[in-house]
């Protein structure tokens, strides 16, 4: 299960999500929080933001590596905001990370793309993210990791008489390379989403 929030404001925007894993009881939680700083929204460079982010979490018996990220984000949108996108290039510090030879490798990078596309008068939403980053892991010989989670939703609030029912039905597909295990993996899901 996932809880997420995105909120723009006069100084930029805040986004966070928390993922909970179950098998069958709760076995872990992962958290990301990001802040886009953009105090120049009325200028000609309003498409550029300063990006700050923290990632971390806990799993049964282990902890995810804490990550601290900072960089720049390029953002854009259509005139009616039915299509939005952003690309972030960031320095990624992962304290305590060691490579397979035991050498500390704290300094890394990450590139992230995020998109949200609404079609057919908001009946269909296609959104998600893609991350590519470097992180040494003692059990893997490669240091480069790719993770994408595209989502496709049918928004039921468009049914006449159901305008207050903010329920969407759809799917999220996790596409990864060297994320948990070495190699490429596809993990599809069926999902329900409630928008507050």
PDB file of C-alpha atoms in Angstrom:
ATOM      1  CA  UNK A   1       0.000   0.000   0.000  1.00  0.00           C
ATOM      2  CA  UNK A   2       1.111   3.534  -0.714  1.00  0.00           C
ATOM      3  CA  UNK A   3       0.236   6.935   0.738  1.00  0.00           C
ATOM      4  CA  UNK A   4       1.405   9.959  -1.239  1.00  0.00           C
ATOM      5  CA  UNK A   5       0.929  13.726  -1.303  1.00  0.00           C
ATOM      6  CA  UNK A   6       1.831  16.487  -3.747  1.00  0.00           C
ATOM      7  CA  UNK A   7       1.213  20.107  -2.810  1.00  0.00           C
ATOM      8  CA  UNK A   8       2.368  23.199  -4.744  1.00  0.00           C
ATOM      9  CA  UNK A   9       2.734  26.543  -2.983  1.00  0.00           C
ATOM     10  CA  UNK A  10       4.184  30.015  -3.525  1.00  0.00           C
ATOM     11  CA  UNK A  11       7.731  28.788  -2.848  1.00  0.00           C
ATOM     12  CA  UNK A  12       7.685  25.600  -4.915  1.00  0.00           C
ATOM     13  CA  UNK A  13       6.151  22.219  -4.060  1.00  0.00           C
ATOM     14  CA  UNK A  14       6.355  19.332  -1.605  1.00  0.00           C
ATOM     15  CA  UNK A  15       5.969  15.652  -2.474  1.00  0.00           C
ATOM     16  CA  UNK A  16       6.197  12.559  -0.316  1.00  0.00           C
ATOM     17  CA  UNK A  17       5.206   8.935  -0.406  1.00  0.00           C
ATOM     18  CA  UNK A  18       5.343   6.007   2.002  1.00  0.00           C
ATOM     19  CA  UNK A  19       5.264   2.401   0.722  1.00  0.00           C
ATOM     20  CA  UNK A  20       4.281  -0.429   3.050  1.00  0.00           C
ATOM     21  CA  UNK A  21       5.194  -4.031   2.190  1.00  0.00           C
ATOM     22  CA  UNK A  22       3.268  -7.080   3.406  1.00  0.00           C
ATOM     23  CA  UNK A  23       3.962 -10.816   3.237  1.00  0.00           C
ATOM     24  CA  UNK A  24       1.337 -11.337   4.692  1.00  0.00           C
ATOM     25  CA  UNK A  25       1.919  -9.066   7.718  1.00  0.00           C
ATOM     26  CA  UNK A  26       3.651  -5.675   7.471  1.00  0.00           C
ATOM     27  CA  UNK A  27       7.341  -6.345   6.792  1.00  0.00           C
ATOM     28  CA  UNK A  28       8.709  -2.932   5.879  1.00  0.00           C
ATOM     29  CA  UNK A  29       8.158   0.705   5.069  1.00  0.00           C
ATOM     30  CA  UNK A  30       9.997   3.018   2.679  1.00  0.00           C
ATOM     31  CA  UNK A  31       9.716   6.822   2.664  1.00  0.00           C
ATOM     32  CA  UNK A  32      10.702   9.587   0.264  1.00  0.00           C
ATOM     33  CA  UNK A  33      10.132  13.303   0.772  1.00  0.00           C
ATOM     34  CA  UNK A  34      11.130  15.941  -1.781  1.00  0.00           C
ATOM     35  CA  UNK A  35      10.961  19.718  -1.799  1.00  0.00           C
ATOM     36  CA  UNK A  36      11.194  21.826  -4.958  1.00  0.00           C
ATOM     37  CA  UNK A  37      12.318  25.366  -4.160  1.00  0.00           C
ATOM     38  CA  UNK A  38      11.104  27.929  -6.692  1.00  0.00           C
ATOM     39  CA  UNK A  39      10.655  31.444  -5.319  1.00  0.00           C
ATOM     40  CA  UNK A  40      10.935  32.881  -8.844  1.00  0.00           C
ATOM     41  CA  UNK A  41       7.701  31.450 -10.282  1.00  0.00           C
ATOM     42  CA  UNK A  42       6.831  34.744 -12.023  1.00  0.00           C
ATOM     43  CA  UNK A  43      10.180  34.989 -13.837  1.00  0.00           C
ATOM     44  CA  UNK A  44      11.369  33.694 -17.214  1.00  0.00           C
ATOM     45  CA  UNK A  45      13.221  30.809 -15.519  1.00  0.00           C
ATOM     46  CA  UNK A  46      10.194  29.515 -13.589  1.00  0.00           C
ATOM     47  CA  UNK A  47      10.797  26.105 -15.210  1.00  0.00           C
ATOM     48  CA  UNK A  48      13.924  25.631 -13.058  1.00  0.00           C
ATOM     49  CA  UNK A  49      13.786  24.588  -9.388  1.00  0.00           C
ATOM     50  CA  UNK A  50      16.231  23.587  -6.676  1.00  0.00           C
ATOM     51  CA  UNK A  51      15.484  20.006  -5.613  1.00  0.00           C
ATOM     52  CA  UNK A  52      16.086  18.620  -2.085  1.00  0.00           C
ATOM     53  CA  UNK A  53      15.155  15.041  -1.129  1.00  0.00           C
ATOM     54  CA  UNK A  54      15.510  12.374   1.550  1.00  0.00           C
ATOM     55  CA  UNK A  55      14.951   8.592   1.089  1.00  0.00           C
ATOM     56  CA  UNK A  56      14.998   5.855   3.707  1.00  0.00           C
ATOM     57  CA  UNK A  57      13.052   3.183   5.515  1.00  0.00           C
ATOM     58  CA  UNK A  58      12.964  -0.037   7.503  1.00  0.00           C
ATOM     59  CA  UNK A  59      12.458  -3.659   6.602  1.00  0.00           C
ATOM     60  CA  UNK A  60      12.270  -6.729   8.833  1.00  0.00           C
ATOM     61  CA  UNK A  61      15.801  -7.274  10.111  1.00  0.00           C
ATOM     62  CA  UNK A  62      17.386  -4.586   7.908  1.00  0.00           C
ATOM     63  CA  UNK A  63      17.180  -0.907   7.002  1.00  0.00           C
ATOM     64  CA  UNK A  64      17.222   0.785   3.621  1.00  0.00           C
ATOM     65  CA  UNK A  65      20.240   3.006   3.067  1.00  0.00           C
ATOM     66  CA  UNK A  66      19.502   6.612   3.990  1.00  0.00           C
ATOM     67  CA  UNK A  67      19.973   8.853   0.960  1.00  0.00           C
ATOM     68  CA  UNK A  68      20.267  12.627   0.787  1.00  0.00           C
ATOM     69  CA  UNK A  69      19.800  14.235  -2.631  1.00  0.00           C
ATOM     70  CA  UNK A  70      20.199  17.746  -4.007  1.00  0.00           C
ATOM     71  CA  UNK A  71      20.148  19.154  -7.515  1.00  0.00           C
ATOM     72  CA  UNK A  72      18.115  20.942 -10.154  1.00  0.00           C
ATOM     73  CA  UNK A  73      14.707  20.161 -11.682  1.00  0.00           C
ATOM     74  CA  UNK A  74      13.347  21.182 -15.080  1.00  0.00           C
ATOM     75  CA  UNK A  75       9.518  21.213 -15.083  1.00  0.00           C
ATOM     76  CA  UNK A  76       6.820  21.877 -17.641  1.00  0.00           C
ATOM     77  CA  UNK A  77       3.101  21.604 -18.235  1.00  0.00           C
ATOM     78  CA  UNK A  78       0.395  22.063 -20.830  1.00  0.00           C
ATOM     79  CA  UNK A  79      -1.766  25.213 -20.701  1.00  0.00           C
ATOM     80  CA  UNK A  80      -4.591  23.381 -18.937  1.00  0.00           C
ATOM     81  CA  UNK A  81      -2.241  21.368 -16.644  1.00  0.00           C
ATOM     82  CA  UNK A  82      -3.594  18.050 -17.957  1.00  0.00           C
ATOM     83  CA  UNK A  83      -0.018  17.168 -18.866  1.00  0.00           C
ATOM     84  CA  UNK A  84       2.885  17.793 -16.491  1.00  0.00           C
ATOM     85  CA  UNK A  85       6.460  16.520 -16.441  1.00  0.00           C
ATOM     86  CA  UNK A  86       9.802  17.091 -14.741  1.00  0.00           C
ATOM     87  CA  UNK A  87      13.397  15.882 -14.958  1.00  0.00           C
ATOM     88  CA  UNK A  88      15.783  16.147 -11.999  1.00  0.00           C
ATOM     89  CA  UNK A  89      19.569  15.738 -12.016  1.00  0.00           C
ATOM     90  CA  UNK A  90      20.904  15.244  -8.502  1.00  0.00           C
ATOM     91  CA  UNK A  91      23.934  14.520  -6.381  1.00  0.00           C
ATOM     92  CA  UNK A  92      23.071  11.550  -4.118  1.00  0.00           C
ATOM     93  CA  UNK A  93      24.880  10.981  -0.823  1.00  0.00           C
ATOM     94  CA  UNK A  94      24.444   7.504   0.676  1.00  0.00           C
ATOM     95  CA  UNK A  95      26.453   7.437   3.943  1.00  0.00           C
ATOM     96  CA  UNK A  96      27.952   4.101   4.910  1.00  0.00           C
ATOM     97  CA  UNK A  97      27.676   2.560   1.430  1.00  0.00           C
ATOM     98  CA  UNK A  98      30.470   0.179   0.499  1.00  0.00           C
ATOM     99  CA  UNK A  99      31.245  -1.571  -2.769  1.00  0.00           C
ATOM    100  CA  UNK A 100      31.890  -5.356  -3.072  1.00  0.00           C
ATOM    101  CA  UNK A 101      35.562  -4.761  -2.203  1.00  0.00           C
ATOM    102  CA  UNK A 102      34.672  -2.958   1.046  1.00  0.00           C
ATOM    103  CA  UNK A 103      35.550   0.515  -0.241  1.00  0.00           C
ATOM    104  CA  UNK A 104      33.313   3.400   0.891  1.00  0.00           C
ATOM    105  CA  UNK A 105      31.247   4.828  -1.959  1.00  0.00           C
ATOM    106  CA  UNK A 106      29.113   7.580  -0.457  1.00  0.00           C
ATOM    107  CA  UNK A 107      29.111   9.938  -3.468  1.00  0.00           C
ATOM    108  CA  UNK A 108      26.637   9.033  -6.213  1.00  0.00           C
ATOM    109  CA  UNK A 109      24.113  10.546  -8.647  1.00  0.00           C
ATOM    110  CA  UNK A 110      20.478  10.112  -9.598  1.00  0.00           C
ATOM    111  CA  UNK A 111      18.371  11.205 -12.573  1.00  0.00           C
ATOM    112  CA  UNK A 112      14.595  11.182 -12.102  1.00  0.00           C
ATOM    113  CA  UNK A 113      11.764  11.772 -14.546  1.00  0.00           C
ATOM    114  CA  UNK A 114       8.142  12.249 -13.416  1.00  0.00           C
ATOM    115  CA  UNK A 115       5.028  12.617 -15.556  1.00  0.00           C
ATOM    116  CA  UNK A 116       1.237  12.951 -15.262  1.00  0.00           C
ATOM    117  CA  UNK A 117      -0.983  12.837 -18.360  1.00  0.00           C
ATOM    118  CA  UNK A 118      -4.796  13.071 -18.298  1.00  0.00           C
ATOM    119  CA  UNK A 119      -6.824  11.967 -21.330  1.00  0.00           C
ATOM    120  CA  UNK A 120     -10.462  11.876 -22.438  1.00  0.00           C
ATOM    121  CA  UNK A 121     -11.656  14.677 -20.126  1.00  0.00           C
ATOM    122  CA  UNK A 122      -9.870  13.180 -17.090  1.00  0.00           C
ATOM    123  CA  UNK A 123     -11.310   9.687 -17.579  1.00  0.00           C
ATOM    124  CA  UNK A 124      -7.827   8.173 -18.007  1.00  0.00           C
ATOM    125  CA  UNK A 125      -4.623   9.143 -16.173  1.00  0.00           C
ATOM    126  CA  UNK A 126      -1.157   7.901 -17.083  1.00  0.00           C
ATOM    127  CA  UNK A 127       1.509   8.875 -14.561  1.00  0.00           C
ATOM    128  CA  UNK A 128       4.607   7.633 -12.831  1.00  0.00           C
ATOM    129  CA  UNK A 129       8.342   8.052 -12.470  1.00  0.00           C
ATOM    130  CA  UNK A 130      11.634   6.651 -13.687  1.00  0.00           C
ATOM    131  CA  UNK A 131      14.880   6.698 -11.671  1.00  0.00           C
ATOM    132  CA  UNK A 132      18.430   5.903 -12.785  1.00  0.00           C
ATOM    133  CA  UNK A 133      21.114   6.030 -10.128  1.00  0.00           C
ATOM    134  CA  UNK A 134      24.459   4.738  -8.918  1.00  0.00           C
ATOM    135  CA  UNK A 135      24.693   2.823  -5.651  1.00  0.00           C
ATOM    136  CA  UNK A 136      27.255   0.213  -4.643  1.00  0.00           C
ATOM    137  CA  UNK A 137      25.805  -2.939  -3.125  1.00  0.00           C
ATOM    138  CA  UNK A 138      28.009  -5.651  -1.602  1.00  0.00           C
ATOM    139  CA  UNK A 139      25.969  -8.456  -3.236  1.00  0.00           C
ATOM    140  CA  UNK A 140      26.069  -7.012  -6.780  1.00  0.00           C
ATOM    141  CA  UNK A 141      28.914  -6.376  -9.189  1.00  0.00           C
ATOM    142  CA  UNK A 142      27.074  -3.546 -10.969  1.00  0.00           C
ATOM    143  CA  UNK A 143      26.570  -0.133  -9.419  1.00  0.00           C
ATOM    144  CA  UNK A 144      23.882   1.192 -11.772  1.00  0.00           C
ATOM    145  CA  UNK A 145      20.203   0.750 -10.980  1.00  0.00           C
ATOM    146  CA  UNK A 146      17.046   1.568 -12.933  1.00  0.00           C
ATOM    147  CA  UNK A 147      13.526   1.680 -11.504  1.00  0.00           C
ATOM    148  CA  UNK A 148      10.314   2.886 -13.151  1.00  0.00           C
ATOM    149  CA  UNK A 149       6.709   2.653 -11.962  1.00  0.00           C
ATOM    150  CA  UNK A 150       4.250   3.692 -14.679  1.00  0.00           C
ATOM    151  CA  UNK A 151       0.612   3.796 -13.587  1.00  0.00           C
ATOM    152  CA  UNK A 152      -2.587   3.736 -15.647  1.00  0.00           C
ATOM    153  CA  UNK A 153      -5.892   4.736 -14.006  1.00  0.00           C
ATOM    154  CA  UNK A 154      -9.576   4.893 -14.936  1.00  0.00           C
ATOM    155  CA  UNK A 155     -11.083   7.696 -12.813  1.00  0.00           C
ATOM    156  CA  UNK A 156     -14.576   6.660 -11.704  1.00  0.00           C
ATOM    157  CA  UNK A 157     -15.558  10.151 -10.504  1.00  0.00           C
ATOM    158  CA  UNK A 158     -16.447  10.889 -14.130  1.00  0.00           C
ATOM    159  CA  UNK A 159     -19.467   8.564 -13.933  1.00  0.00           C
ATOM    160  CA  UNK A 160     -22.626  10.646 -13.665  1.00  0.00           C
ATOM    161  CA  UNK A 161     -23.790  10.691 -10.046  1.00  0.00           C
ATOM    162  CA  UNK A 162     -20.348   9.600  -8.734  1.00  0.00           C
ATOM    163  CA  UNK A 163     -18.574  12.973  -8.867  1.00  0.00           C
ATOM    164  CA  UNK A 164     -17.730  12.799  -5.142  1.00  0.00           C
ATOM    165  CA  UNK A 165     -16.369   9.259  -5.381  1.00  0.00           C
ATOM    166  CA  UNK A 166     -12.657   9.889  -5.910  1.00  0.00           C
ATOM    167  CA  UNK A 167     -11.928   6.241  -6.667  1.00  0.00           C
ATOM    168  CA  UNK A 168      -9.687   5.135  -9.531  1.00  0.00           C
ATOM    169  CA  UNK A 169      -9.101   1.586 -10.778  1.00  0.00           C
ATOM    170  CA  UNK A 170      -5.937   0.662 -12.602  1.00  0.00           C
ATOM    171  CA  UNK A 171      -2.473  -0.755 -12.511  1.00  0.00           C
ATOM    172  CA  UNK A 172       1.092   0.034 -11.517  1.00  0.00           C
ATOM    173  CA  UNK A 173       3.911  -1.891 -13.136  1.00  0.00           C
ATOM    174  CA  UNK A 174       7.320  -1.916 -11.470  1.00  0.00           C
ATOM    175  CA  UNK A 175      10.085  -2.134 -14.076  1.00  0.00           C
ATOM    176  CA  UNK A 176      13.534  -2.572 -12.591  1.00  0.00           C
ATOM    177  CA  UNK A 177      17.090  -3.473 -13.504  1.00  0.00           C
ATOM    178  CA  UNK A 178      19.524  -4.410 -10.702  1.00  0.00           C
ATOM    179  CA  UNK A 179      17.110  -3.051  -8.091  1.00  0.00           C
ATOM    180  CA  UNK A 180      16.612  -6.028  -5.774  1.00  0.00           C
ATOM    181  CA  UNK A 181      18.358  -8.740  -7.758  1.00  0.00           C
ATOM    182  CA  UNK A 182      20.750  -8.527 -10.682  1.00  0.00           C
ATOM    183  CA  UNK A 183      19.004  -8.248 -14.022  1.00  0.00           C
ATOM    184  CA  UNK A 184      15.673  -6.995 -15.325  1.00  0.00           C
ATOM    185  CA  UNK A 185      12.349  -7.609 -13.545  1.00  0.00           C
ATOM    186  CA  UNK A 186       8.702  -6.748 -14.241  1.00  0.00           C
ATOM    187  CA  UNK A 187       6.214  -6.709 -11.348  1.00  0.00           C
ATOM    188  CA  UNK A 188       2.635  -5.839 -12.417  1.00  0.00           C
ATOM    189  CA  UNK A 189      -0.159  -5.038  -9.974  1.00  0.00           C
ATOM    190  CA  UNK A 190      -3.871  -4.331  -9.975  1.00  0.00           C
ATOM    191  CA  UNK A 191      -4.702  -1.343  -7.814  1.00  0.00           C
ATOM    192  CA  UNK A 192      -7.356   0.906  -6.338  1.00  0.00           C
ATOM    193  CA  UNK A 193      -6.593   4.563  -5.600  1.00  0.00           C
ATOM    194  CA  UNK A 194      -8.542   7.089  -3.547  1.00  0.00           C
ATOM    195  CA  UNK A 195      -7.716  10.763  -4.134  1.00  0.00           C
ATOM    196  CA  UNK A 196      -8.369  13.115  -1.199  1.00  0.00           C
TER     197      UNK A 196
END
